[in-house]
């Protein structure tokens, strides 16, 4: 999909808020009906780069759109995706990534800024999620080890 306003390629999730605004009727269900997992094995995603931060910028645009149009019910999950992406991208900045240290610092700074900007909405997330963000800010290494153990335990 091409975002003609911005002149860049994007995924459907980056512009579907615009579709929602034009819809005549919406139905919300309590199930995840769409999603995908990337293995990061493709030529573009195998090594993390600064260009991947475009996803964060697109999500920021989506949050502004939700805010401008009064879609307050979507704000907690929108901020969760934004914060979670900062953490995911942080751990993808390995030693073989160009300017990894600078990217990691930027991602930590962005997470802190997002927590401040979206405090009202992040407060509505589960306590476990909010505590995870704080732990990550204090010590990403401990957060990463804890996350690995939790994933191993299932």
PDB file of C-alpha atoms in Angstrom:
ATOM      1  CA  UNK A   1       0.000   0.000   0.000  1.00  0.00           C
ATOM      2  CA  UNK A   2       1.311   3.430  -0.840  1.00  0.00           C
ATOM      3  CA  UNK A   3       0.543   6.338   1.502  1.00  0.00           C
ATOM      4  CA  UNK A   4       0.152   8.992  -1.159  1.00  0.00           C
ATOM      5  CA  UNK A   5       0.092  11.855   1.343  1.00  0.00           C
ATOM      6  CA  UNK A   6       3.487  10.897   2.783  1.00  0.00           C
ATOM      7  CA  UNK A   7       4.963   9.353  -0.363  1.00  0.00           C
ATOM      8  CA  UNK A   8       6.091   6.141   1.319  1.00  0.00           C
ATOM      9  CA  UNK A   9       5.051   2.525   1.378  1.00  0.00           C
ATOM     10  CA  UNK A  10       3.198   1.337   4.428  1.00  0.00           C
ATOM     11  CA  UNK A  11       1.235  -1.523   5.866  1.00  0.00           C
ATOM     12  CA  UNK A  12      -2.535  -1.519   6.163  1.00  0.00           C
ATOM     13  CA  UNK A  13      -2.313  -0.971   9.948  1.00  0.00           C
ATOM     14  CA  UNK A  14      -0.674   2.382   9.331  1.00  0.00           C
ATOM     15  CA  UNK A  15      -3.632   3.796   7.441  1.00  0.00           C
ATOM     16  CA  UNK A  16      -6.670   1.766   8.516  1.00  0.00           C
ATOM     17  CA  UNK A  17      -7.599   4.486  11.017  1.00  0.00           C
ATOM     18  CA  UNK A  18      -8.458   6.635   8.026  1.00  0.00           C
ATOM     19  CA  UNK A  19     -10.739   3.867   6.756  1.00  0.00           C
ATOM     20  CA  UNK A  20     -12.405   3.607  10.164  1.00  0.00           C
ATOM     21  CA  UNK A  21     -13.206   7.307  10.090  1.00  0.00           C
ATOM     22  CA  UNK A  22     -15.016   6.909   6.759  1.00  0.00           C
ATOM     23  CA  UNK A  23     -16.958   3.770   7.772  1.00  0.00           C
ATOM     24  CA  UNK A  24     -20.721   3.908   8.169  1.00  0.00           C
ATOM     25  CA  UNK A  25     -20.774   1.079  10.723  1.00  0.00           C
ATOM     26  CA  UNK A  26     -18.190  -0.576  12.991  1.00  0.00           C
ATOM     27  CA  UNK A  27     -18.277  -3.867  14.845  1.00  0.00           C
ATOM     28  CA  UNK A  28     -15.888  -4.612  17.714  1.00  0.00           C
ATOM     29  CA  UNK A  29     -15.190  -8.190  18.694  1.00  0.00           C
ATOM     30  CA  UNK A  30     -13.291  -9.497  21.684  1.00  0.00           C
ATOM     31  CA  UNK A  31     -10.894 -11.581  19.552  1.00  0.00           C
ATOM     32  CA  UNK A  32      -7.745 -10.923  17.578  1.00  0.00           C
ATOM     33  CA  UNK A  33      -8.750 -11.386  13.960  1.00  0.00           C
ATOM     34  CA  UNK A  34      -5.691 -10.042  12.192  1.00  0.00           C
ATOM     35  CA  UNK A  35      -1.992 -10.180  12.795  1.00  0.00           C
ATOM     36  CA  UNK A  36       1.221 -11.603  11.570  1.00  0.00           C
ATOM     37  CA  UNK A  37       4.665 -12.474  12.819  1.00  0.00           C
ATOM     38  CA  UNK A  38       7.851 -11.573  10.997  1.00  0.00           C
ATOM     39  CA  UNK A  39      10.889 -13.786  11.315  1.00  0.00           C
ATOM     40  CA  UNK A  40      13.234 -10.924  10.347  1.00  0.00           C
ATOM     41  CA  UNK A  41      14.837 -13.180   7.742  1.00  0.00           C
ATOM     42  CA  UNK A  42      14.070 -11.082   4.676  1.00  0.00           C
ATOM     43  CA  UNK A  43      16.661  -8.877   3.054  1.00  0.00           C
ATOM     44  CA  UNK A  44      15.044  -5.747   4.503  1.00  0.00           C
ATOM     45  CA  UNK A  45      14.308  -7.014   8.015  1.00  0.00           C
ATOM     46  CA  UNK A  46      17.259  -9.345   8.678  1.00  0.00           C
ATOM     47  CA  UNK A  47      19.340  -6.509  10.123  1.00  0.00           C
ATOM     48  CA  UNK A  48      17.674  -3.741  12.039  1.00  0.00           C
ATOM     49  CA  UNK A  49      18.177  -0.243  10.696  1.00  0.00           C
ATOM     50  CA  UNK A  50      17.054   3.301  11.460  1.00  0.00           C
ATOM     51  CA  UNK A  51      14.481   3.018   8.647  1.00  0.00           C
ATOM     52  CA  UNK A  52      12.443   0.671  10.862  1.00  0.00           C
ATOM     53  CA  UNK A  53      11.694   3.673  13.083  1.00  0.00           C
ATOM     54  CA  UNK A  54       9.216   4.740  10.397  1.00  0.00           C
ATOM     55  CA  UNK A  55       6.838   2.278  12.049  1.00  0.00           C
ATOM     56  CA  UNK A  56       6.966   4.368  15.237  1.00  0.00           C
ATOM     57  CA  UNK A  57       6.285   7.538  13.279  1.00  0.00           C
ATOM     58  CA  UNK A  58       3.311   5.903  11.545  1.00  0.00           C
ATOM     59  CA  UNK A  59       1.941   4.781  14.926  1.00  0.00           C
ATOM     60  CA  UNK A  60       2.387   8.325  16.265  1.00  0.00           C
ATOM     61  CA  UNK A  61       0.327   9.572  13.315  1.00  0.00           C
ATOM     62  CA  UNK A  62      -2.320   6.971  14.069  1.00  0.00           C
ATOM     63  CA  UNK A  63      -2.527   8.103  17.711  1.00  0.00           C
ATOM     64  CA  UNK A  64      -2.901  11.737  16.630  1.00  0.00           C
ATOM     65  CA  UNK A  65      -5.671  10.667  14.263  1.00  0.00           C
ATOM     66  CA  UNK A  66      -7.486   8.730  17.014  1.00  0.00           C
ATOM     67  CA  UNK A  67      -7.159  11.718  19.331  1.00  0.00           C
ATOM     68  CA  UNK A  68      -8.398  14.219  16.743  1.00  0.00           C
ATOM     69  CA  UNK A  69     -11.444  12.077  15.939  1.00  0.00           C
ATOM     70  CA  UNK A  70     -12.328  11.094  19.508  1.00  0.00           C
ATOM     71  CA  UNK A  71     -11.495   7.390  19.239  1.00  0.00           C
ATOM     72  CA  UNK A  72     -10.502   7.280  22.891  1.00  0.00           C
ATOM     73  CA  UNK A  73     -11.302   3.586  23.242  1.00  0.00           C
ATOM     74  CA  UNK A  74      -8.432   2.788  20.887  1.00  0.00           C
ATOM     75  CA  UNK A  75      -5.846   4.908  22.679  1.00  0.00           C
ATOM     76  CA  UNK A  76      -4.658   2.426  25.359  1.00  0.00           C
ATOM     77  CA  UNK A  77      -3.888  -0.312  22.824  1.00  0.00           C
ATOM     78  CA  UNK A  78      -2.360   2.210  20.405  1.00  0.00           C
ATOM     79  CA  UNK A  79       0.048   3.428  23.079  1.00  0.00           C
ATOM     80  CA  UNK A  80       0.784  -0.150  24.128  1.00  0.00           C
ATOM     81  CA  UNK A  81       1.796  -1.023  20.573  1.00  0.00           C
ATOM     82  CA  UNK A  82       3.991   2.067  20.422  1.00  0.00           C
ATOM     83  CA  UNK A  83       5.757   1.315  23.714  1.00  0.00           C
ATOM     84  CA  UNK A  84       6.098  -2.401  22.961  1.00  0.00           C
ATOM     85  CA  UNK A  85       7.636  -1.591  19.571  1.00  0.00           C
ATOM     86  CA  UNK A  86      10.284   0.600  21.232  1.00  0.00           C
ATOM     87  CA  UNK A  87      11.292  -2.323  23.425  1.00  0.00           C
ATOM     88  CA  UNK A  88      11.238  -4.843  20.549  1.00  0.00           C
ATOM     89  CA  UNK A  89      13.324  -2.556  18.352  1.00  0.00           C
ATOM     90  CA  UNK A  90      15.746  -1.932  21.239  1.00  0.00           C
ATOM     91  CA  UNK A  91      16.534  -5.643  21.479  1.00  0.00           C
ATOM     92  CA  UNK A  92      16.936  -5.909  17.701  1.00  0.00           C
ATOM     93  CA  UNK A  93      19.742  -3.323  17.861  1.00  0.00           C
ATOM     94  CA  UNK A  94      22.538  -5.858  18.180  1.00  0.00           C
ATOM     95  CA  UNK A  95      26.260  -5.266  17.738  1.00  0.00           C
ATOM     96  CA  UNK A  96      26.039  -5.724  13.965  1.00  0.00           C
ATOM     97  CA  UNK A  97      23.574  -2.813  13.633  1.00  0.00           C
ATOM     98  CA  UNK A  98      25.062   0.463  12.468  1.00  0.00           C
ATOM     99  CA  UNK A  99      24.952   3.080  15.249  1.00  0.00           C
ATOM    100  CA  UNK A 100      23.300   0.570  17.640  1.00  0.00           C
ATOM    101  CA  UNK A 101      24.170   2.515  20.802  1.00  0.00           C
ATOM    102  CA  UNK A 102      22.614   5.725  19.449  1.00  0.00           C
ATOM    103  CA  UNK A 103      19.501   3.851  18.294  1.00  0.00           C
ATOM    104  CA  UNK A 104      19.110   2.180  21.685  1.00  0.00           C
ATOM    105  CA  UNK A 105      19.354   5.532  23.452  1.00  0.00           C
ATOM    106  CA  UNK A 106      16.816   7.050  21.071  1.00  0.00           C
ATOM    107  CA  UNK A 107      14.405   4.159  21.634  1.00  0.00           C
ATOM    108  CA  UNK A 108      14.681   4.470  25.430  1.00  0.00           C
ATOM    109  CA  UNK A 109      14.109   8.228  25.143  1.00  0.00           C
ATOM    110  CA  UNK A 110      11.109   7.684  22.880  1.00  0.00           C
ATOM    111  CA  UNK A 111       9.608   5.161  25.291  1.00  0.00           C
ATOM    112  CA  UNK A 112       9.931   7.630  28.151  1.00  0.00           C
ATOM    113  CA  UNK A 113       8.342  10.391  26.035  1.00  0.00           C
ATOM    114  CA  UNK A 114       5.491   8.101  24.954  1.00  0.00           C
ATOM    115  CA  UNK A 115       4.832   7.166  28.579  1.00  0.00           C
ATOM    116  CA  UNK A 116       4.549  10.846  29.457  1.00  0.00           C
ATOM    117  CA  UNK A 117       2.426  11.796  26.431  1.00  0.00           C
ATOM    118  CA  UNK A 118       0.105   8.821  26.829  1.00  0.00           C
ATOM    119  CA  UNK A 119       0.078   8.608  30.636  1.00  0.00           C
ATOM    120  CA  UNK A 120      -3.722   8.850  30.774  1.00  0.00           C
ATOM    121  CA  UNK A 121      -4.068   5.891  28.402  1.00  0.00           C
ATOM    122  CA  UNK A 122      -1.139   3.806  29.622  1.00  0.00           C
ATOM    123  CA  UNK A 123      -2.656   3.973  33.124  1.00  0.00           C
ATOM    124  CA  UNK A 124      -5.533   1.879  31.743  1.00  0.00           C
ATOM    125  CA  UNK A 125      -3.161  -0.956  30.736  1.00  0.00           C
ATOM    126  CA  UNK A 126      -2.604  -3.917  33.073  1.00  0.00           C
ATOM    127  CA  UNK A 127      -0.278  -3.239  36.018  1.00  0.00           C
ATOM    128  CA  UNK A 128       2.067  -5.972  34.767  1.00  0.00           C
ATOM    129  CA  UNK A 129       2.531  -4.097  31.479  1.00  0.00           C
ATOM    130  CA  UNK A 130       3.156  -0.766  33.182  1.00  0.00           C
ATOM    131  CA  UNK A 131       5.648  -2.341  35.585  1.00  0.00           C
ATOM    132  CA  UNK A 132       7.420  -3.933  32.622  1.00  0.00           C
ATOM    133  CA  UNK A 133       7.891  -0.521  31.008  1.00  0.00           C
ATOM    134  CA  UNK A 134       9.371   0.854  34.229  1.00  0.00           C
ATOM    135  CA  UNK A 135      11.675  -2.153  34.639  1.00  0.00           C
ATOM    136  CA  UNK A 136      12.844  -1.724  31.046  1.00  0.00           C
ATOM    137  CA  UNK A 137      13.639   1.957  31.687  1.00  0.00           C
ATOM    138  CA  UNK A 138      15.679   1.052  34.772  1.00  0.00           C
ATOM    139  CA  UNK A 139      17.503  -1.986  33.381  1.00  0.00           C
ATOM    140  CA  UNK A 140      16.794  -3.349  29.894  1.00  0.00           C
ATOM    141  CA  UNK A 141      19.078  -6.351  30.520  1.00  0.00           C
ATOM    142  CA  UNK A 142      17.029  -7.600  33.481  1.00  0.00           C
ATOM    143  CA  UNK A 143      13.811  -6.920  31.547  1.00  0.00           C
ATOM    144  CA  UNK A 144      15.149  -8.958  28.607  1.00  0.00           C
ATOM    145  CA  UNK A 145      16.136 -11.897  30.811  1.00  0.00           C
ATOM    146  CA  UNK A 146      12.780 -11.868  32.591  1.00  0.00           C
ATOM    147  CA  UNK A 147      10.950 -11.729  29.257  1.00  0.00           C
ATOM    148  CA  UNK A 148      13.002 -14.674  27.932  1.00  0.00           C
ATOM    149  CA  UNK A 149      12.167 -16.749  30.995  1.00  0.00           C
ATOM    150  CA  UNK A 150       8.486 -15.938  30.687  1.00  0.00           C
ATOM    151  CA  UNK A 151       8.504 -16.895  26.994  1.00  0.00           C
ATOM    152  CA  UNK A 152      10.290 -20.174  27.766  1.00  0.00           C
ATOM    153  CA  UNK A 153       7.754 -20.988  30.469  1.00  0.00           C
ATOM    154  CA  UNK A 154       4.970 -20.395  27.963  1.00  0.00           C
TER     155      UNK A 154
END
